[in-house]
């Protein structure tokens, strides 16, 4: 595993995270649904566990608003690096890579919020699952396509 492969995995994860956010915001705009408060609640729980004071009032709310998406990008980038380690520098079949990346990030995020006691996916409605699955599939597809695009076609050296 080379540094280039790790960097390419991070790039693929960042592209996937951007796609996830675009699809989520498009869903909010089209359906008129509110923004999720889960990222901010995650920041609160993690700050409490780490004994980090976010401040009071508007300052704390602003920190939660900034840190929530950064945690999401961090998870997405970490998943891209993890995928790079799994892929061993090789291109992967797009459907398989899409599923692995999308399901992997969805498991990381949904598992985190479950462990932190923020939400219980077992209680979600169909619309909740759709609002979760579609953006994570967008993540998987964008990250997988980016990973494969950054790999040279077979038979061509790096």
Coordinates of N, CA and C in Angstrom, one line a residue:
X1 N 0.9 -1.2 0.0 CA 0.0 0.0 0.0 C 0.9 1.2 0.0
X2 N 0.7 2.1 -1.0 CA 1.5 3.3 -1.1 C 0.8 4.5 -0.5
X3 N 1.6 5.5 -0.3 CA 1.0 6.8 0.2 C 0.0 7.3 -0.8
X4 N 0.3 7.1 -2.1 CA -0.6 7.6 -3.1 C -1.9 6.9 -3.0
X5 N -1.9 5.6 -2.7 CA -3.2 4.8 -2.6 C -4.0 5.4 -1.4
X6 N -3.3 5.6 -0.3 CA -4.0 6.2 0.9 C -4.6 7.6 0.6
X7 N -3.8 8.4 -0.1 CA -4.3 9.7 -0.5 C -5.4 9.6 -1.4
X8 N -5.4 8.7 -2.4 CA -6.5 8.5 -3.3 C -7.7 8.0 -2.6
X9 N -7.6 7.2 -1.6 CA -8.7 6.7 -0.8 C -9.3 7.9 -0.1
X10 N -8.5 8.8 0.5 CA -9.0 10.0 1.2 C -9.8 10.9 0.2
X11 N -9.2 11.0 -1.0 CA -9.9 11.9 -2.0 C -11.2 11.2 -2.4
X12 N -11.2 9.9 -2.6 CA -12.5 9.2 -2.9 C -13.5 9.4 -1.8
X13 N -13.1 9.3 -0.6 CA -14.0 9.5 0.6 C -14.5 10.9 0.6
X14 N -13.7 11.9 0.3 CA -14.1 13.3 0.4 C -15.1 13.5 -0.8
X15 N -14.9 13.0 -1.9 CA -15.9 13.1 -3.0 C -17.2 12.5 -2.7
X16 N -17.1 11.3 -2.1 CA -18.3 10.6 -1.7 C -19.1 11.4 -0.6
X17 N -18.4 12.0 0.3 CA -19.0 12.8 1.4 C -19.7 14.0 0.8
X18 N -19.1 14.6 -0.2 CA -19.7 15.7 -0.9 C -21.0 15.3 -1.6
X19 N -20.9 14.1 -2.3 CA -22.1 13.6 -3.0 C -23.2 13.3 -2.0
X20 N -22.9 12.7 -0.8 CA -23.9 12.4 0.2 C -24.6 13.7 0.6
X21 N -23.8 14.8 0.9 CA -24.4 16.0 1.3 C -25.2 16.7 0.2
X22 N -24.8 16.6 -1.0 CA -25.6 17.2 -2.1 C -26.9 16.5 -2.2
X23 N -26.9 15.1 -2.1 CA -28.2 14.4 -2.2 C -29.1 14.7 -1.0
X24 N -28.5 14.8 0.2 CA -29.3 15.1 1.4 C -29.9 16.5 1.3
X25 N -29.1 17.5 0.8 CA -29.7 18.8 0.7 C -30.7 18.9 -0.4
X26 N -30.5 18.2 -1.5 CA -31.5 18.1 -2.6 C -32.8 17.5 -2.0
X27 N -32.7 16.4 -1.3 CA -33.9 15.8 -0.6 C -34.6 16.8 0.2
X28 N -33.9 17.6 1.0 CA -34.5 18.6 1.9 C -35.2 19.6 1.1
X29 N -34.6 20.1 0.0 CA -35.2 21.1 -0.9 C -36.5 20.6 -1.6
X30 N -36.4 19.3 -2.1 CA -37.5 18.8 -2.8 C -38.7 18.4 -1.9
X31 N -38.4 17.8 -0.8 CA -39.5 17.4 0.1 C -39.9 18.4 1.1
X32 N -39.1 19.4 1.3 CA -39.3 20.4 2.3 C -39.1 19.9 3.7
X33 N -38.3 18.9 3.8 CA -38.0 18.3 5.2 C -37.0 19.1 5.9
X34 N -37.0 19.1 7.2 CA -36.0 19.8 8.0 C -34.6 19.1 8.0
X35 N -33.6 19.9 8.3 CA -32.3 19.4 8.4 C -32.3 18.5 9.7
X36 N -31.5 17.4 9.6 CA -31.4 16.5 10.8 C -30.6 17.2 11.9
X37 N -31.0 16.9 13.1 CA -30.3 17.4 14.2 C -29.3 16.4 14.8
X38 N -29.2 15.2 14.1 CA -28.3 14.1 14.6 C -26.8 14.6 14.6
X39 N -26.3 15.3 13.6 CA -24.9 15.7 13.6 C -24.6 16.6 14.9
X40 N -25.5 17.5 15.2 CA -25.3 18.3 16.4 C -25.4 17.6 17.7
X41 N -26.3 16.6 17.7 CA -26.5 15.8 18.9 C -25.2 14.9 19.1
X42 N -24.7 14.4 17.9 CA -23.4 13.6 18.0 C -22.3 14.5 18.6
X43 N -22.2 15.7 18.2 CA -21.1 16.6 18.7 C -21.3 16.7 20.2
X44 N -22.6 17.0 20.6 CA -22.9 17.1 22.1 C -22.4 15.9 22.9
X45 N -22.8 14.7 22.3 CA -22.5 13.5 23.1 C -21.0 13.2 23.1
X46 N -20.3 13.4 22.0 CA -18.8 13.3 21.9 C -18.1 14.3 22.8
X47 N -18.6 15.5 22.8 CA -18.0 16.5 23.7 C -18.2 16.2 25.1
X48 N -19.3 15.6 25.5 CA -19.6 15.2 26.8 C -18.6 14.0 27.2
X49 N -18.5 13.1 26.3 CA -17.6 11.9 26.6 C -16.2 12.4 26.8
X50 N -15.7 13.3 25.9 CA -14.4 13.8 26.0 C -14.2 15.0 27.0
X51 N -15.2 15.3 27.7 CA -15.2 16.4 28.7 C -14.7 17.7 28.0
X52 N -15.2 18.0 26.8 CA -14.9 19.3 26.1 C -16.1 20.2 26.3
X53 N -15.8 21.4 26.7 CA -16.8 22.5 26.9 C -17.0 23.2 25.5
X54 N -18.2 23.2 25.0 CA -18.5 23.9 23.7 C -18.8 25.3 23.9
X55 N -19.0 25.7 25.2 CA -19.4 27.1 25.5 C -20.8 27.2 25.8
X56 N -21.4 28.4 25.7 CA -22.8 28.6 26.0 C -23.5 29.2 24.8
X57 N -24.8 29.1 24.8 CA -25.7 29.8 23.9 C -25.3 29.7 22.5
X58 N -25.3 30.8 21.8 CA -25.1 30.8 20.4 C -23.7 30.3 20.0
X59 N -22.7 30.6 20.8 CA -21.4 30.1 20.6 C -21.3 28.5 20.5
X60 N -22.0 27.9 21.5 CA -22.1 26.4 21.5 C -22.8 25.9 20.3
X61 N -24.0 26.6 20.0 CA -24.8 26.1 18.8 C -24.0 26.3 17.5
X62 N -23.2 27.3 17.4 CA -22.4 27.5 16.2 C -21.3 26.4 16.1
X63 N -20.7 26.1 17.2 CA -19.7 25.0 17.3 C -20.3 23.7 16.9
X64 N -21.5 23.4 17.4 CA -22.2 22.2 17.0 C -22.5 22.2 15.5
X65 N -22.9 23.3 15.0 CA -23.2 23.4 13.5 C -22.0 23.2 12.7
X66 N -20.9 23.6 13.2 CA -19.6 23.5 12.4 C -19.0 22.1 12.5
X67 N -19.0 21.6 13.8 CA -18.4 20.3 14.0 C -19.2 19.1 13.5
X68 N -20.5 19.2 13.5 CA -21.3 18.1 13.0 C -21.0 17.7 11.6
X69 N -21.0 18.6 10.6 CA -20.6 18.2 9.3 C -19.1 17.7 9.2
X70 N -18.2 18.3 10.0 CA -16.8 17.9 9.9 C -16.7 16.5 10.4
X71 N -17.4 16.1 11.4 CA -17.4 14.7 11.8 C -17.8 13.8 10.7
X72 N -18.9 14.2 9.9 CA -19.4 13.4 8.8 C -18.3 13.3 7.7
X73 N -17.6 14.4 7.4 CA -16.6 14.3 6.4 C -15.4 13.5 6.9
X74 N -15.1 13.6 8.2 CA -14.1 12.7 8.8 C -14.4 11.2 8.6
X75 N -15.6 10.8 8.9 CA -16.0 9.4 8.7 C -15.9 9.0 7.3
X76 N -16.4 9.9 6.4 CA -16.4 9.6 4.9 C -15.0 9.4 4.4
X77 N -14.1 10.3 4.8 CA -12.7 10.2 4.4 C -12.0 9.0 5.0
X78 N -12.3 8.7 6.3 CA -11.7 7.5 6.9 C -12.2 6.2 6.2
X79 N -13.5 6.2 5.8 CA -14.0 5.1 5.0 C -13.3 4.9 3.7
X80 N -13.0 6.0 3.0 CA -12.3 6.0 1.8 C -10.9 5.4 1.9
X81 N -10.2 5.8 3.0 CA -8.9 5.3 3.3 C -9.0 3.8 3.6
X82 N -10.0 3.4 4.4 CA -10.2 2.0 4.7 C -10.4 1.2 3.5
X83 N -11.2 1.7 2.5 CA -11.5 1.0 1.3 C -10.2 0.9 0.5
X84 N -9.3 1.9 0.5 CA -8.0 1.9 -0.2 C -7.2 0.7 0.3
X85 N -7.2 0.5 1.6 CA -6.5 -0.6 2.3 C -7.0 -1.9 1.8
X86 N -8.4 -2.0 1.8 CA -9.0 -3.2 1.3 C -8.7 -3.5 -0.2
X87 N -8.8 -2.5 -1.0 CA -8.6 -2.6 -2.4 C -7.2 -2.9 -2.8
X88 N -6.2 -2.6 -2.0 CA -4.8 -2.9 -2.3 C -4.3 -2.1 -3.5
X89 N -4.9 -1.0 -3.8 CA -4.4 -0.2 -4.9 C -5.0 -0.6 -6.3
X90 N -5.9 -1.5 -6.3 CA -6.5 -2.0 -7.5 C -7.9 -1.4 -7.7
X91 N -8.2 -1.3 -9.0 CA -9.6 -0.9 -9.4 C -10.5 -2.0 -8.9
X92 N -11.8 -1.6 -8.6 CA -12.8 -2.6 -8.1 C -14.0 -2.5 -8.9
X93 N -14.7 -3.6 -9.1 CA -16.0 -3.6 -9.8 C -16.9 -2.5 -9.2
X94 N -17.4 -1.6 -10.0 CA -18.2 -0.5 -9.5 C -19.4 -0.9 -8.6
X95 N -20.2 -1.9 -9.0 CA -21.3 -2.3 -8.2 C -20.9 -2.8 -6.8
X96 N -19.8 -3.6 -6.8 CA -19.4 -4.1 -5.5 C -18.8 -3.0 -4.6
X97 N -18.0 -2.2 -5.2 CA -17.3 -1.1 -4.5 C -18.4 -0.1 -4.0
X98 N -19.4 0.2 -4.8 CA -20.5 1.1 -4.4 C -21.2 0.5 -3.2
X99 N -21.5 -0.7 -3.2 CA -22.2 -1.4 -2.1 C -21.3 -1.4 -0.8
X100 N -20.1 -1.8 -1.0 CA -19.2 -1.8 0.2 C -19.0 -0.4 0.8
X101 N -18.7 0.6 0.0 CA -18.5 1.9 0.5 C -19.8 2.5 1.1
X102 N -20.9 2.4 0.4 CA -22.2 2.9 0.9 C -22.7 2.3 2.2
X103 N -22.6 0.9 2.2 CA -23.1 0.2 3.3 C -22.1 0.4 4.5
X104 N -20.8 0.5 4.2 CA -19.8 0.7 5.2 C -20.0 2.0 6.0
X105 N -20.2 3.1 5.2 CA -20.4 4.4 5.8 C -21.7 4.4 6.5
X106 N -22.7 3.9 6.0 CA -24.0 3.8 6.6 C -24.0 3.1 7.9
X107 N -23.3 2.0 8.0 CA -23.1 1.2 9.2 C -22.3 2.0 10.2
X108 N -21.3 2.7 9.8 CA -20.5 3.5 10.7 C -21.3 4.6 11.3
X109 N -22.1 5.3 10.5 CA -22.9 6.4 11.0 C -24.1 5.9 11.9
X110 N -24.8 5.0 11.3 CA -26.0 4.5 12.1 C -25.5 3.8 13.3
X111 N -24.4 3.1 13.3 CA -23.9 2.4 14.5 C -23.5 3.4 15.5
X112 N -22.8 4.4 15.1 CA -22.4 5.5 16.0 C -23.5 6.1 16.8
X113 N -24.6 6.5 16.0 CA -25.7 7.2 16.7 C -26.5 6.2 17.6
X114 N -26.4 4.9 17.2 CA -27.1 3.9 18.1 C -26.3 3.8 19.4
X115 N -25.0 3.6 19.3 CA -24.1 3.4 20.5 C -24.2 4.7 21.4
X116 N -24.2 5.9 20.7 CA -24.3 7.1 21.5 C -25.7 7.4 22.1
X117 N -26.7 6.5 21.7 CA -28.0 6.7 22.3 C -28.8 7.8 21.6
X118 N -28.4 8.3 20.4 CA -29.1 9.4 19.8 C -30.3 8.9 19.0
X119 N -30.2 7.8 18.4 CA -31.4 7.2 17.6 C -31.3 5.7 17.7
X120 N -32.4 5.1 17.4 CA -32.5 3.6 17.3 C -33.1 3.3 15.9
X121 N -32.3 2.9 15.0 CA -32.8 2.5 13.6 C -33.9 1.5 13.6
X122 N -34.0 0.7 14.6 CA -35.1 -0.3 14.7 C -36.5 0.4 14.8
X123 N -36.5 1.7 15.1 CA -37.8 2.4 15.3 C -38.1 3.3 14.1
X124 N -37.2 3.3 13.1 CA -37.3 4.2 11.9 C -38.5 3.8 11.0
X125 N -39.1 4.8 10.4 CA -40.2 4.5 9.4 C -39.5 4.3 8.1
X126 N -40.3 3.9 7.1 CA -39.8 3.7 5.8 C -39.1 4.9 5.2
X127 N -39.8 6.1 5.4 CA -39.2 7.3 4.9 C -37.9 7.7 5.5
X128 N -37.7 7.3 6.8 CA -36.5 7.5 7.5 C -35.3 6.7 6.8
X129 N -35.7 5.5 6.5 CA -34.7 4.6 5.9 C -34.3 5.1 4.5
X130 N -35.3 5.5 3.8 CA -35.1 6.0 2.4 C -34.2 7.3 2.5
X131 N -34.5 8.2 3.5 CA -33.6 9.4 3.6 C -32.2 9.0 4.1
X132 N -32.0 7.8 4.6 CA -30.7 7.4 5.0 C -30.0 6.6 3.9
X133 N -30.7 5.7 3.2 CA -30.1 4.8 2.3 C -29.6 5.5 1.0
X134 N -30.5 6.4 0.5 CA -30.2 7.0 -0.8 C -28.9 7.9 -0.8
X135 N -28.8 8.8 0.2 CA -27.5 9.5 0.3 C -26.3 8.6 0.5
X136 N -26.4 7.5 1.2 CA -25.3 6.7 1.4 C -24.9 5.9 0.2
X137 N -25.9 5.6 -0.6 CA -25.6 5.0 -1.9 C -24.9 6.0 -2.8
X138 N -25.3 7.2 -2.8 CA -24.7 8.3 -3.5 C -23.2 8.4 -3.1
X139 N -23.0 8.3 -1.8 CA -21.6 8.3 -1.3 C -20.8 7.2 -1.9
X140 N -21.4 6.0 -1.8 CA -20.7 4.8 -2.3 C -20.4 4.9 -3.8
X141 N -21.4 5.3 -4.6 CA -21.1 5.4 -6.0 C -20.1 6.5 -6.4
X142 N -20.2 7.6 -5.7 CA -19.2 8.7 -6.0 C -17.8 8.3 -5.6
X143 N -17.7 7.7 -4.4 CA -16.4 7.3 -3.9 C -15.8 6.2 -4.7
X144 N -16.6 5.2 -5.1 CA -16.1 4.1 -5.9 C -15.7 4.5 -7.3
X145 N -16.5 5.4 -7.9 CA -16.1 5.9 -9.2 C -14.9 6.7 -9.2
X146 N -14.7 7.5 -8.1 CA -13.5 8.3 -8.0 C -12.3 7.4 -7.8
X147 N -12.4 6.4 -6.9 CA -11.3 5.5 -6.6 C -10.9 4.8 -7.9
X148 N -11.9 4.3 -8.7 CA -11.5 3.7 -9.9 C -10.9 4.6 -11.0
X149 N -11.4 5.8 -11.0 CA -10.9 6.8 -11.9 C -9.4 7.2 -11.6
X150 N -9.1 7.2 -10.3 CA -7.7 7.5 -9.9 C -6.8 6.3 -10.1
X151 N -7.3 5.1 -10.4 CA -6.4 4.0 -10.7 C -6.1 4.0 -12.2
X152 N -5.0 3.7 -12.6 CA -4.7 3.5 -14.0 C -5.3 2.3 -14.5
X153 N -5.8 2.3 -15.8 CA -6.4 1.1 -16.4 C -5.4 0.0 -16.3
X154 N -5.9 -1.3 -16.3 CA -5.0 -2.4 -16.3 C -4.0 -2.4 -17.5
X155 N -2.7 -2.8 -17.2 CA -1.7 -2.8 -18.3 C -0.9 -1.5 -18.4
X156 N -1.3 -0.4 -17.6 CA -0.6 0.8 -17.7 C 0.0 1.0 -16.3
X157 N 1.3 1.2 -16.3 CA 2.0 1.4 -15.0 C 1.6 2.8 -14.3
X158 N 2.0 2.9 -13.1 CA 1.7 4.1 -12.3 C 2.8 5.1 -12.5

